[in-house]
Every structure is written in C-alpha cells, then in structure tokens.
Amino acid sequence: MLSVIKTEFQKIKRYHILLIGIIGMACSPLLQLFSQAAMSEEYKNPHFDFEALVNATIWGNATIFMPVLITLIGGYLINREYVDDTLKNVLLVPFSFRRFLTGKLAVIGLLAVIMGVYSVVVTLIVGICAGLPDKTVPVLLRGLFQMTGLSVGVFIVVLPIIILCSQRQGSFMSGSVVAFIAGYCCMFFKEGLLREVYPFSAALTMIGFDTADWAGTEGKGNVLLGGLSLGVMLLISLLLLCTAKSPETANQKKKSRKGSILLRSAQRGQLALVLVFACSVLLTGCSKDAVLDQYNHVLQAAGDVTLTGSFSLTGKRTYGDDHYTGSYTADYKDFSKTEYLFGGTSIEREKGNDIAVSCDLEVTSGTAQVFWLFGSDDPVILLDTEGSHTETLTLPAGGNYIGITGKDFTGHLELTIE
C-alpha cells in the first residue's frame, strides 16, 4: 500500500487541480476578513481578533470549502485514470479495483490533513497582515488541532460521495455539488437529534467547536452521538468500498464521441459556479434574499467564465442584447478543439427563453459539430454535415451553451442567434 501511495503522490505533481485547492483554502480566511468590512454595522463583530478569524475560518471550511474541495480533488484524482485511459492498464496486472480505490482514498485523506494544516498557516498569515490582536500560541495550537481534526471529519463525511462518484467517469463534479449542498445545510440543523447526528455538525462537535455564534445552536453538541454519526459514515464507506466493482467502461476503448471534449470544459464552468457562489454567500451573509440575488449574479458570471474568450476564438464574434445572442464567422484550418460561442447560466433570461439559431457550415476536410449544451445532458447536435440549419430553441433554466467542436476540421462557419 505504501508503494501505491508513493506512486499516487508522484502523479499528483503533474495535476493542476492542487492549485485550485491551494487557492480555495486561502480564500476562506480572506473572505471571512473581507466579510467584516462588507457587513452592515449591526452584524459586525466589534471584537474581531485573531481567535474570531480562526473560528470564522473553521466555520467556512466546514460548511463550504472543505466539503467542495476534498470531494473535487479526490474525485478528480480518480477521474484522471478514466480521462487518461490508464485504468484499464492498471487492472490488467494483479491489482484489483478495490485496492486501486483504497490507495486513492488514502492519498485523498492525507491531502485533506495537509489542507487543514495549510489553512491554519494561511489564517495566521492573514491575521498578521491584517494586524489582528491576540495572536497567541494557545489560540494557534487550538486552531491547528481543530482545523486538522475538521479536515479528517469532513473527509470521513464526503468519503461515500467520492466512492460512489468513482464508479462513473466525470461524475465527480456532480459529487462536488452534492457535497457543497450537504455542507451548507449544516447551518439549518440548529437543535435536536438531527443537529447531533448530522455528519457535518458531528464533525464540528468532535473537534469541540461551538456553533452558537454561527448557527444559533445551544451548547457544543453530544460527542457520543457525533462519534456514532461519523462511525456510521465510515461503515457506509467500508461497505461501498467492499462492494465496489471495476466499471465496465474502464475496459472499453475510449470513444471519440460528441460529448468527450465538451465534458471537461463544462466541468470547469460548474467548478467556477460552485466556488464563486460559495465566496458570494460568505460575503452576503445568510439572508435569503441576499443569497438568491447573489446566486443570480453568480450564475451569469459563471456563464461568462465558460464562454471561450474573444482572444482565443478562431473567428470574430459580435454579441447581441446579451451573451446568448449575436453573430460569429470563422475560417478553420486543422481545428481540433471546442469553442463555446454563445450562452450563459442565468436562472431566467431577461429577453425570454426562446432564441432563433441559424448556422451555415462548410466542411473541406475533417469533422465538425455545431452543438447546444444544456444542464448535465449530452450535447444536442444542431449541425454536423455541410449545409444550413435554422431552429428555434427554448432554453431551460441553468447552463445553456452553443458552440462548435471539431477534429482536424478545415472549413467555414457562419452562426447567427437572435
């Protein structure tokens, strides 16, 4: 097992996903500090010192950052074996899928602990730079104990999600969303048995964190019930691990199909949505109207992140009333990638949900597909042969993107959306 863990850490050095973890964990104390300036006077903490920053960071990590980032990084490390088409090679040698998964989970657990320690270091740096008082050794040691303990507790809680998502390629992004929602729901369980046994609340209970100032609870929770809750999560994870079977898709040849390129880019958009919304929630507090308002703005911003930038486009794009409409003209030569041309992720488009799409495609060589991608479904191919196509689309709520994907494509595209 040690050789497996060593090998995994050697592979991790090549992955940029760790940069997301580094940035994400650094955002937690920074946003807690900035939120004090953004809050109205009645909600500000008049005695916001280093201890208050540590406590605020622990709460932010427990409800938002750690659930998302541990699930995201863990799922990504497993998903890379699918994407790189290496899992089928691993399983050809006397190496079972369960042993493979156990090694991955052990590495993820170690990374979770490292994230906890890193969060304490960043919190200390933020506290020093902000000039917060009472930066004492006891406060720092307590923060180190609670933060690392929390990272272990959160890892245990999201472990079943990671294992379940390991059974299917690309599903780790959905798992990250589930982990985010589950962590955020921690603030709604304020009292009673549900508060005692809810896994994320139990993780806070086990490290002795008082949630009274954050969720309006009374007391620090029942340690016995909290330990039992985490024990149940470990048992569920063990059962899932013991019953895990090698996915059939791991032994199949990767298909160069219409959704293969789209999935990675769409996942980046979902990631931006989750992280930006998490940050916005911290800055606006827990007001329902404020959260909904920020959510709508974040959805629109996430849509802009996913769209291919103007400098990266092959052709020339002109937007209409918003980023859902406009015109695009391009001449392609040996084009083998994906461009997201128009779209967004608004809950409700101001100009209505119906758009008229007209496209003309000329194919000299290679293949190309003009697609419509919405939600988590497979993309709808609007045009994949030379010719013209006109269609009126009714956009569902959430992400909607129209773009082109090609393989060794040489030709011409004209696209108009009104």
PDB file of C-alpha atoms in Angstrom, residues 112-372:
ATOM      1  CA  ALA A 112      -7.194  16.517   3.472  1.00  0.00           C
ATOM      2  CA  VAL A 113      -4.944  16.677   6.550  1.00  0.00           C
ATOM      3  CA  ILE A 114      -2.396  18.757   4.617  1.00  0.00           C
ATOM      4  CA  MET A 115      -5.213  21.109   3.599  1.00  0.00           C
ATOM      5  CA  GLY A 116      -6.144  21.520   7.266  1.00  0.00           C
ATOM      6  CA  VAL A 117      -2.596  22.417   8.275  1.00  0.00           C
ATOM      7  CA  TYR A 118      -2.257  24.720   5.266  1.00  0.00           C
ATOM      8  CA  SER A 119      -5.474  26.508   6.233  1.00  0.00           C
ATOM      9  CA  VAL A 120      -4.050  27.275   9.677  1.00  0.00           C
ATOM     10  CA  VAL A 121      -0.858  28.687   8.146  1.00  0.00           C
ATOM     11  CA  VAL A 122      -2.816  30.893   5.732  1.00  0.00           C
ATOM     12  CA  THR A 123      -5.098  32.060   8.557  1.00  0.00           C
ATOM     13  CA  LEU A 124      -2.054  33.057  10.607  1.00  0.00           C
ATOM     14  CA  ILE A 125      -0.575  34.972   7.666  1.00  0.00           C
ATOM     15  CA  VAL A 126      -3.878  36.764   7.058  1.00  0.00           C
ATOM     16  CA  GLY A 127      -4.134  37.615  10.751  1.00  0.00           C
ATOM     17  CA  ILE A 128      -0.617  39.047  10.799  1.00  0.00           C
ATOM     18  CA  CYS A 129      -1.109  41.070   7.608  1.00  0.00           C
ATOM     19  CA  ALA A 130      -4.435  42.424   8.901  1.00  0.00           C
ATOM     20  CA  GLY A 131      -2.872  43.356  12.234  1.00  0.00           C
ATOM     21  CA  LEU A 132      -5.435  41.418  14.268  1.00  0.00           C
ATOM     22  CA  PRO A 133      -4.765  41.348  18.019  1.00  0.00           C
ATOM     23  CA  ASP A 134      -4.389  38.346  20.355  1.00  0.00           C
ATOM     24  CA  LYS A 135      -2.247  36.154  18.092  1.00  0.00           C
ATOM     25  CA  THR A 136      -1.280  33.878  20.957  1.00  0.00           C
ATOM     26  CA  VAL A 137       0.258  30.418  20.893  1.00  0.00           C
ATOM     27  CA  PRO A 138      -2.728  28.746  22.659  1.00  0.00           C
ATOM     28  CA  VAL A 139      -5.111  30.163  20.056  1.00  0.00           C
ATOM     29  CA  LEU A 140      -2.844  28.995  17.235  1.00  0.00           C
ATOM     30  CA  LEU A 141      -2.456  25.494  18.692  1.00  0.00           C
ATOM     31  CA  ARG A 142      -6.194  25.171  19.253  1.00  0.00           C
ATOM     32  CA  GLY A 143      -6.781  26.308  15.674  1.00  0.00           C
ATOM     33  CA  LEU A 144      -4.266  23.732  14.405  1.00  0.00           C
ATOM     34  CA  PHE A 145      -5.950  20.940  16.347  1.00  0.00           C
ATOM     35  CA  GLN A 146      -9.455  21.910  15.316  1.00  0.00           C
ATOM     36  CA  MET A 147      -8.612  22.593  11.668  1.00  0.00           C
ATOM     37  CA  THR A 148      -6.771  19.314  11.122  1.00  0.00           C
ATOM     38  CA  GLY A 149      -9.429  17.439  13.075  1.00  0.00           C
ATOM     39  CA  LEU A 150     -12.089  19.065  10.950  1.00  0.00           C
ATOM     40  CA  SER A 151     -10.304  18.058   7.744  1.00  0.00           C
ATOM     41  CA  VAL A 152     -10.353  14.427   8.890  1.00  0.00           C
ATOM     42  CA  GLY A 153     -14.016  14.663   9.891  1.00  0.00           C
ATOM     43  CA  VAL A 154     -15.070  16.247   6.599  1.00  0.00           C
ATOM     44  CA  PHE A 155     -13.070  13.638   4.680  1.00  0.00           C
ATOM     45  CA  ILE A 156     -14.978  10.897   6.503  1.00  0.00           C
ATOM     46  CA  VAL A 157     -18.300  12.576   5.700  1.00  0.00           C
ATOM     47  CA  VAL A 158     -17.641  13.020   1.966  1.00  0.00           C
ATOM     48  CA  LEU A 159     -15.949   9.620   1.599  1.00  0.00           C
ATOM     49  CA  PRO A 160     -19.145   7.840   0.443  1.00  0.00           C
ATOM     50  CA  ILE A 161     -19.694  10.544  -2.187  1.00  0.00           C
ATOM     51  CA  ILE A 162     -16.160  10.101  -3.537  1.00  0.00           C
ATOM     52  CA  ILE A 163     -16.532   6.313  -3.675  1.00  0.00           C
ATOM     53  CA  LEU A 164     -19.876   6.492  -5.446  1.00  0.00           C
ATOM     54  CA  CYS A 165     -18.560   9.005  -7.971  1.00  0.00           C
ATOM     55  CA  SER A 166     -15.563   6.777  -8.684  1.00  0.00           C
ATOM     56  CA  GLN A 167     -17.845   4.320 -10.466  1.00  0.00           C
ATOM     57  CA  ARG A 168     -18.528   6.628 -13.399  1.00  0.00           C
ATOM     58  CA  GLN A 169     -16.340   8.903 -15.436  1.00  0.00           C
ATOM     59  CA  GLY A 170     -16.953  12.620 -14.980  1.00  0.00           C
ATOM     60  CA  SER A 171     -19.433  12.284 -12.113  1.00  0.00           C
ATOM     61  CA  PHE A 172     -17.083  13.851  -9.544  1.00  0.00           C
ATOM     62  CA  MET A 173     -18.335  17.337 -10.446  1.00  0.00           C
ATOM     63  CA  SER A 174     -21.880  16.328  -9.504  1.00  0.00           C
ATOM     64  CA  GLY A 175     -20.447  14.892  -6.301  1.00  0.00           C
ATOM     65  CA  SER A 176     -18.818  18.245  -5.521  1.00  0.00           C
ATOM     66  CA  VAL A 177     -22.166  19.979  -5.906  1.00  0.00           C
ATOM     67  CA  VAL A 178     -23.800  17.425  -3.579  1.00  0.00           C
ATOM     68  CA  ALA A 179     -21.012  17.933  -1.022  1.00  0.00           C
ATOM     69  CA  PHE A 180     -21.443  21.711  -1.231  1.00  0.00           C
ATOM     70  CA  ILE A 181     -25.191  21.487  -0.612  1.00  0.00           C
ATOM     71  CA  ALA A 182     -24.739  18.982   2.220  1.00  0.00           C
ATOM     72  CA  GLY A 183     -22.130  21.152   3.925  1.00  0.00           C
ATOM     73  CA  TYR A 184     -24.154  24.325   3.538  1.00  0.00           C
ATOM     74  CA  CYS A 185     -27.220  22.614   5.064  1.00  0.00           C
ATOM     75  CA  CYS A 186     -25.271  22.303   8.314  1.00  0.00           C
ATOM     76  CA  MET A 187     -26.460  25.765   9.384  1.00  0.00           C
ATOM     77  CA  PHE A 188     -30.116  24.726   9.149  1.00  0.00           C
ATOM     78  CA  PHE A 189     -29.875  21.977  11.775  1.00  0.00           C
ATOM     79  CA  LYS A 190     -29.827  24.048  14.947  1.00  0.00           C
ATOM     80  CA  GLU A 191     -31.129  21.725  17.639  1.00  0.00           C
ATOM     81  CA  GLY A 192     -32.488  18.297  18.452  1.00  0.00           C
ATOM     82  CA  LEU A 193     -31.391  14.884  17.265  1.00  0.00           C
ATOM     83  CA  LEU A 194     -30.836  15.980  13.679  1.00  0.00           C
ATOM     84  CA  ARG A 195     -28.279  18.518  14.805  1.00  0.00           C
ATOM     85  CA  GLU A 196     -26.480  15.879  16.881  1.00  0.00           C
ATOM     86  CA  VAL A 197     -26.251  13.237  14.151  1.00  0.00           C
ATOM     87  CA  TYR A 198     -25.968  15.360  11.007  1.00  0.00           C
ATOM     88  CA  PRO A 199     -22.480  14.355   9.773  1.00  0.00           C
ATOM     89  CA  PHE A 200     -21.055  17.844   9.226  1.00  0.00           C
ATOM     90  CA  SER A 201     -22.397  19.040  12.584  1.00  0.00           C
ATOM     91  CA  ALA A 202     -20.934  15.895  14.125  1.00  0.00           C
ATOM     92  CA  ALA A 203     -17.507  16.748  12.684  1.00  0.00           C
ATOM     93  CA  LEU A 204     -17.679  20.154  14.378  1.00  0.00           C
ATOM     94  CA  THR A 205     -18.837  18.546  17.607  1.00  0.00           C
ATOM     95  CA  MET A 206     -15.906  16.140  17.648  1.00  0.00           C
ATOM     96  CA  ILE A 207     -13.368  18.982  17.491  1.00  0.00           C
ATOM     97  CA  GLY A 208     -15.141  20.911  20.254  1.00  0.00           C
ATOM     98  CA  PHE A 209     -16.269  23.784  18.045  1.00  0.00           C
ATOM     99  CA  ASP A 210     -19.095  25.908  19.427  1.00  0.00           C
ATOM    100  CA  THR A 211     -21.603  26.664  16.653  1.00  0.00           C
ATOM    101  CA  ALA A 212     -23.711  29.007  18.790  1.00  0.00           C
ATOM    102  CA  ASP A 213     -22.450  32.160  17.065  1.00  0.00           C
ATOM    103  CA  TRP A 214     -22.808  30.661  13.591  1.00  0.00           C
ATOM    104  CA  ALA A 215     -25.950  28.528  13.508  1.00  0.00           C
ATOM    105  CA  GLY A 216     -27.759  29.737  16.617  1.00  0.00           C
ATOM    106  CA  THR A 217     -27.297  26.458  18.467  1.00  0.00           C
ATOM    107  CA  GLU A 218     -27.042  25.953  22.188  1.00  0.00           C
ATOM    108  CA  GLY A 219     -24.105  24.017  23.581  1.00  0.00           C
ATOM    109  CA  LYS A 220     -21.372  22.142  21.753  1.00  0.00           C
ATOM    110  CA  GLY A 221     -23.313  19.026  20.849  1.00  0.00           C
ATOM    111  CA  ASN A 222     -23.219  15.444  22.061  1.00  0.00           C
ATOM    112  CA  VAL A 223     -19.780  13.907  21.488  1.00  0.00           C
ATOM    113  CA  LEU A 224     -21.123  10.350  21.743  1.00  0.00           C
ATOM    114  CA  LEU A 225     -23.769  10.883  19.069  1.00  0.00           C
ATOM    115  CA  GLY A 226     -21.288  12.828  16.940  1.00  0.00           C
ATOM    116  CA  GLY A 227     -18.777   9.990  17.084  1.00  0.00           C
ATOM    117  CA  LEU A 228     -21.539   7.498  16.291  1.00  0.00           C
ATOM    118  CA  SER A 229     -22.559   9.545  13.256  1.00  0.00           C
ATOM    119  CA  LEU A 230     -19.019   9.625  11.865  1.00  0.00           C
ATOM    120  CA  GLY A 231     -18.676   5.929  12.641  1.00  0.00           C
ATOM    121  CA  VAL A 232     -21.765   5.223  10.549  1.00  0.00           C
ATOM    122  CA  MET A 233     -20.268   7.222   7.669  1.00  0.00           C
ATOM    123  CA  LEU A 234     -17.093   5.152   7.919  1.00  0.00           C
ATOM    124  CA  LEU A 235     -19.130   1.954   7.929  1.00  0.00           C
ATOM    125  CA  ILE A 236     -21.072   3.070   4.852  1.00  0.00           C
ATOM    126  CA  SER A 237     -17.800   3.908   3.126  1.00  0.00           C
ATOM    127  CA  LEU A 238     -16.354   0.498   4.006  1.00  0.00           C
ATOM    128  CA  LEU A 239     -19.411  -1.279   2.618  1.00  0.00           C
ATOM    129  CA  LEU A 240     -19.279   0.777  -0.567  1.00  0.00           C
ATOM    130  CA  LEU A 241     -15.575   0.041  -0.924  1.00  0.00           C
ATOM    131  CA  CYS A 242     -16.040  -3.687  -0.373  1.00  0.00           C
ATOM    132  CA  THR A 243     -18.823  -3.853  -2.960  1.00  0.00           C
ATOM    133  CA  ALA A 244     -17.093  -1.594  -5.485  1.00  0.00           C
ATOM    134  CA  LYS A 245     -16.691  -3.238  -8.856  1.00  0.00           C
ATOM    135  CA  SER A 246     -14.459  -2.338 -11.721  1.00  0.00           C
ATOM    136  CA  PRO A 247     -16.524  -0.112 -14.040  1.00  0.00           C
ATOM    137  CA  GLU A 248     -17.270  -1.756 -17.342  1.00  0.00           C
ATOM    138  CA  THR A 249     -16.305   1.409 -19.167  1.00  0.00           C
ATOM    139  CA  ALA A 250     -12.758   1.037 -17.865  1.00  0.00           C
ATOM    140  CA  ASN A 251     -12.225  -1.954 -20.144  1.00  0.00           C
ATOM    141  CA  GLN A 252     -13.760  -0.356 -23.202  1.00  0.00           C
ATOM    142  CA  LYS A 253     -11.919   1.699 -25.761  1.00  0.00           C
ATOM    143  CA  LYS A 254     -12.485   5.386 -25.286  1.00  0.00           C
ATOM    144  CA  LYS A 255     -14.928   6.748 -27.783  1.00  0.00           C
ATOM    145  CA  SER A 256     -14.241   9.889 -29.687  1.00  0.00           C
ATOM    146  CA  ARG A 257     -17.861  10.993 -29.452  1.00  0.00           C
ATOM    147  CA  LYS A 258     -19.602  14.312 -29.408  1.00  0.00           C
ATOM    148  CA  GLY A 259     -19.501  14.785 -25.643  1.00  0.00           C
ATOM    149  CA  SER A 260     -15.897  13.816 -24.972  1.00  0.00           C
ATOM    150  CA  ILE A 261     -14.403  17.289 -25.426  1.00  0.00           C
ATOM    151  CA  LEU A 262     -17.416  19.088 -24.035  1.00  0.00           C
ATOM    152  CA  LEU A 263     -17.380  17.390 -20.684  1.00  0.00           C
ATOM    153  CA  ARG A 264     -14.098  18.863 -19.489  1.00  0.00           C
ATOM    154  CA  SER A 265     -14.989  22.417 -20.434  1.00  0.00           C
ATOM    155  CA  ALA A 266     -18.471  22.151 -18.968  1.00  0.00           C
ATOM    156  CA  GLN A 267     -16.968  20.877 -15.731  1.00  0.00           C
ATOM    157  CA  ARG A 268     -14.741  23.951 -15.496  1.00  0.00           C
ATOM    158  CA  GLY A 269     -17.842  26.117 -15.737  1.00  0.00           C
ATOM    159  CA  GLN A 270     -19.579  24.135 -12.979  1.00  0.00           C
ATOM    160  CA  LEU A 271     -16.497  24.441 -10.802  1.00  0.00           C
ATOM    161  CA  ALA A 272     -16.423  28.206 -11.287  1.00  0.00           C
ATOM    162  CA  LEU A 273     -20.102  28.343 -10.385  1.00  0.00           C
ATOM    163  CA  VAL A 274     -19.675  26.394  -7.146  1.00  0.00           C
ATOM    164  CA  LEU A 275     -16.604  28.287  -5.938  1.00  0.00           C
ATOM    165  CA  VAL A 276     -17.830  31.762  -6.874  1.00  0.00           C
ATOM    166  CA  PHE A 277     -21.229  31.160  -5.297  1.00  0.00           C
ATOM    167  CA  ALA A 278     -19.565  29.842  -2.144  1.00  0.00           C
ATOM    168  CA  CYS A 279     -17.494  33.016  -1.912  1.00  0.00           C
ATOM    169  CA  SER A 280     -20.516  35.233  -2.538  1.00  0.00           C
ATOM    170  CA  VAL A 281     -22.545  33.525   0.178  1.00  0.00           C
ATOM    171  CA  LEU A 282     -19.844  34.281   2.715  1.00  0.00           C
ATOM    172  CA  LEU A 283     -19.747  37.930   1.702  1.00  0.00           C
ATOM    173  CA  THR A 284     -23.505  38.465   1.847  1.00  0.00           C
ATOM    174  CA  GLY A 285     -24.347  36.546   4.994  1.00  0.00           C
ATOM    175  CA  CYS A 286     -27.267  34.127   5.291  1.00  0.00           C
ATOM    176  CA  SER A 287     -30.125  36.408   4.226  1.00  0.00           C
ATOM    177  CA  LYS A 288     -32.410  34.500   1.860  1.00  0.00           C
ATOM    178  CA  ASP A 289     -32.976  37.452  -0.458  1.00  0.00           C
ATOM    179  CA  ALA A 290     -29.278  38.296  -0.498  1.00  0.00           C
ATOM    180  CA  VAL A 291     -28.310  34.702  -1.275  1.00  0.00           C
ATOM    181  CA  LEU A 292     -30.833  34.446  -4.118  1.00  0.00           C
ATOM    182  CA  ASP A 293     -29.739  37.776  -5.533  1.00  0.00           C
ATOM    183  CA  GLN A 294     -26.083  36.817  -5.391  1.00  0.00           C
ATOM    184  CA  TYR A 295     -26.892  33.417  -6.862  1.00  0.00           C
ATOM    185  CA  ASN A 296     -28.442  35.005  -9.947  1.00  0.00           C
ATOM    186  CA  HIS A 297     -25.428  37.303 -10.410  1.00  0.00           C
ATOM    187  CA  VAL A 298     -23.037  34.408  -9.880  1.00  0.00           C
ATOM    188  CA  LEU A 299     -24.856  32.275 -12.425  1.00  0.00           C
ATOM    189  CA  GLN A 300     -24.430  34.994 -15.021  1.00  0.00           C
ATOM    190  CA  ALA A 301     -20.756  35.451 -14.116  1.00  0.00           C
ATOM    191  CA  ALA A 302     -20.121  31.697 -14.313  1.00  0.00           C
ATOM    192  CA  GLY A 303     -21.589  31.688 -17.811  1.00  0.00           C
ATOM    193  CA  ASP A 304     -19.059  34.292 -18.921  1.00  0.00           C
ATOM    194  CA  VAL A 305     -16.224  32.210 -17.451  1.00  0.00           C
ATOM    195  CA  THR A 306     -17.198  29.177 -19.518  1.00  0.00           C
ATOM    196  CA  LEU A 307     -17.502  31.028 -22.827  1.00  0.00           C
ATOM    197  CA  THR A 308     -14.371  30.940 -24.946  1.00  0.00           C
ATOM    198  CA  GLY A 309     -12.572  34.275 -24.678  1.00  0.00           C
ATOM    199  CA  SER A 310     -12.518  36.562 -27.689  1.00  0.00           C
ATOM    200  CA  PHE A 311      -8.718  36.358 -27.946  1.00  0.00           C
ATOM    201  CA  SER A 312      -8.872  32.544 -28.090  1.00  0.00           C
ATOM    202  CA  LEU A 313     -11.542  32.342 -30.774  1.00  0.00           C
ATOM    203  CA  THR A 314     -10.629  31.386 -34.314  1.00  0.00           C
ATOM    204  CA  GLY A 315     -13.139  33.799 -35.845  1.00  0.00           C
ATOM    205  CA  LYS A 316     -14.911  37.017 -34.997  1.00  0.00           C
ATOM    206  CA  ARG A 317     -17.816  37.146 -32.538  1.00  0.00           C
ATOM    207  CA  THR A 318     -20.262  40.005 -32.013  1.00  0.00           C
ATOM    208  CA  TYR A 319     -22.738  39.827 -29.135  1.00  0.00           C
ATOM    209  CA  GLY A 320     -26.355  40.943 -29.423  1.00  0.00           C
ATOM    210  CA  ASP A 321     -28.509  42.079 -26.492  1.00  0.00           C
ATOM    211  CA  ASP A 322     -26.679  39.667 -24.197  1.00  0.00           C
ATOM    212  CA  HIS A 323     -24.230  36.773 -24.410  1.00  0.00           C
ATOM    213  CA  TYR A 324     -26.957  34.420 -25.618  1.00  0.00           C
ATOM    214  CA  THR A 325     -27.340  36.161 -28.973  1.00  0.00           C
ATOM    215  CA  GLY A 326     -25.103  37.585 -31.685  1.00  0.00           C
ATOM    216  CA  SER A 327     -23.169  36.524 -34.754  1.00  0.00           C
ATOM    217  CA  TYR A 328     -19.992  34.555 -35.370  1.00  0.00           C
ATOM    218  CA  THR A 329     -17.936  33.976 -38.518  1.00  0.00           C
ATOM    219  CA  ALA A 330     -14.795  31.855 -38.733  1.00  0.00           C
ATOM    220  CA  ASP A 331     -12.494  30.098 -41.197  1.00  0.00           C
ATOM    221  CA  TYR A 332     -10.979  26.971 -39.644  1.00  0.00           C
ATOM    222  CA  LYS A 333      -7.852  25.071 -40.603  1.00  0.00           C
ATOM    223  CA  ASP A 334      -6.921  21.768 -38.923  1.00  0.00           C
ATOM    224  CA  PHE A 335      -9.186  22.723 -35.994  1.00  0.00           C
ATOM    225  CA  SER A 336      -9.277  20.078 -33.211  1.00  0.00           C
ATOM    226  CA  LYS A 337     -10.810  21.611 -30.119  1.00  0.00           C
ATOM    227  CA  THR A 338     -14.042  23.129 -28.779  1.00  0.00           C
ATOM    228  CA  GLU A 339     -15.235  26.729 -28.779  1.00  0.00           C
ATOM    229  CA  TYR A 340     -18.114  27.933 -26.609  1.00  0.00           C
ATOM    230  CA  LEU A 341     -19.516  30.802 -28.630  1.00  0.00           C
ATOM    231  CA  PHE A 342     -22.762  31.961 -27.005  1.00  0.00           C
ATOM    232  CA  GLY A 343     -24.711  31.196 -23.848  1.00  0.00           C
ATOM    233  CA  GLY A 344     -24.833  31.623 -20.102  1.00  0.00           C
ATOM    234  CA  THR A 345     -26.204  30.184 -16.880  1.00  0.00           C
ATOM    235  CA  SER A 346     -28.929  32.618 -15.833  1.00  0.00           C
ATOM    236  CA  ILE A 347     -31.930  31.271 -13.961  1.00  0.00           C
ATOM    237  CA  GLU A 348     -34.232  33.314 -16.164  1.00  0.00           C
ATOM    238  CA  ARG A 349     -33.075  35.218 -19.223  1.00  0.00           C
ATOM    239  CA  GLU A 350     -34.326  38.808 -19.310  1.00  0.00           C
ATOM    240  CA  LYS A 351     -35.032  38.676 -23.051  1.00  0.00           C
ATOM    241  CA  GLY A 352     -37.030  35.459 -22.832  1.00  0.00           C
ATOM    242  CA  ASN A 353     -36.115  31.802 -23.145  1.00  0.00           C
ATOM    243  CA  ASP A 354     -36.622  31.413 -26.916  1.00  0.00           C
ATOM    244  CA  ILE A 355     -33.756  32.022 -29.334  1.00  0.00           C
ATOM    245  CA  ALA A 356     -33.565  31.521 -33.114  1.00  0.00           C
ATOM    246  CA  VAL A 357     -30.376  29.812 -34.309  1.00  0.00           C
ATOM    247  CA  SER A 358     -29.201  29.927 -37.926  1.00  0.00           C
ATOM    248  CA  CYS A 359     -25.918  28.348 -38.996  1.00  0.00           C
ATOM    249  CA  ASP A 360     -24.115  27.610 -42.253  1.00  0.00           C
ATOM    250  CA  LEU A 361     -21.324  25.049 -42.214  1.00  0.00           C
ATOM    251  CA  GLU A 362     -18.833  24.299 -44.966  1.00  0.00           C
ATOM    252  CA  VAL A 363     -16.608  21.234 -44.477  1.00  0.00           C
ATOM    253  CA  THR A 364     -13.479  20.935 -46.603  1.00  0.00           C
ATOM    254  CA  SER A 365     -11.883  18.204 -44.508  1.00  0.00           C
ATOM    255  CA  GLY A 366     -12.183  16.623 -41.095  1.00  0.00           C
ATOM    256  CA  THR A 367     -15.338  16.702 -38.983  1.00  0.00           C
ATOM    257  CA  ALA A 368     -17.199  19.426 -37.118  1.00  0.00           C
ATOM    258  CA  GLN A 369     -20.334  19.659 -34.990  1.00  0.00           C
ATOM    259  CA  VAL A 370     -22.336  22.715 -34.016  1.00  0.00           C
ATOM    260  CA  PHE A 371     -23.867  21.810 -30.658  1.00  0.00           C
ATOM    261  CA  TRP A 372     -26.262  23.016 -27.992  1.00  0.00           C
TER     262      TRP A 372
END
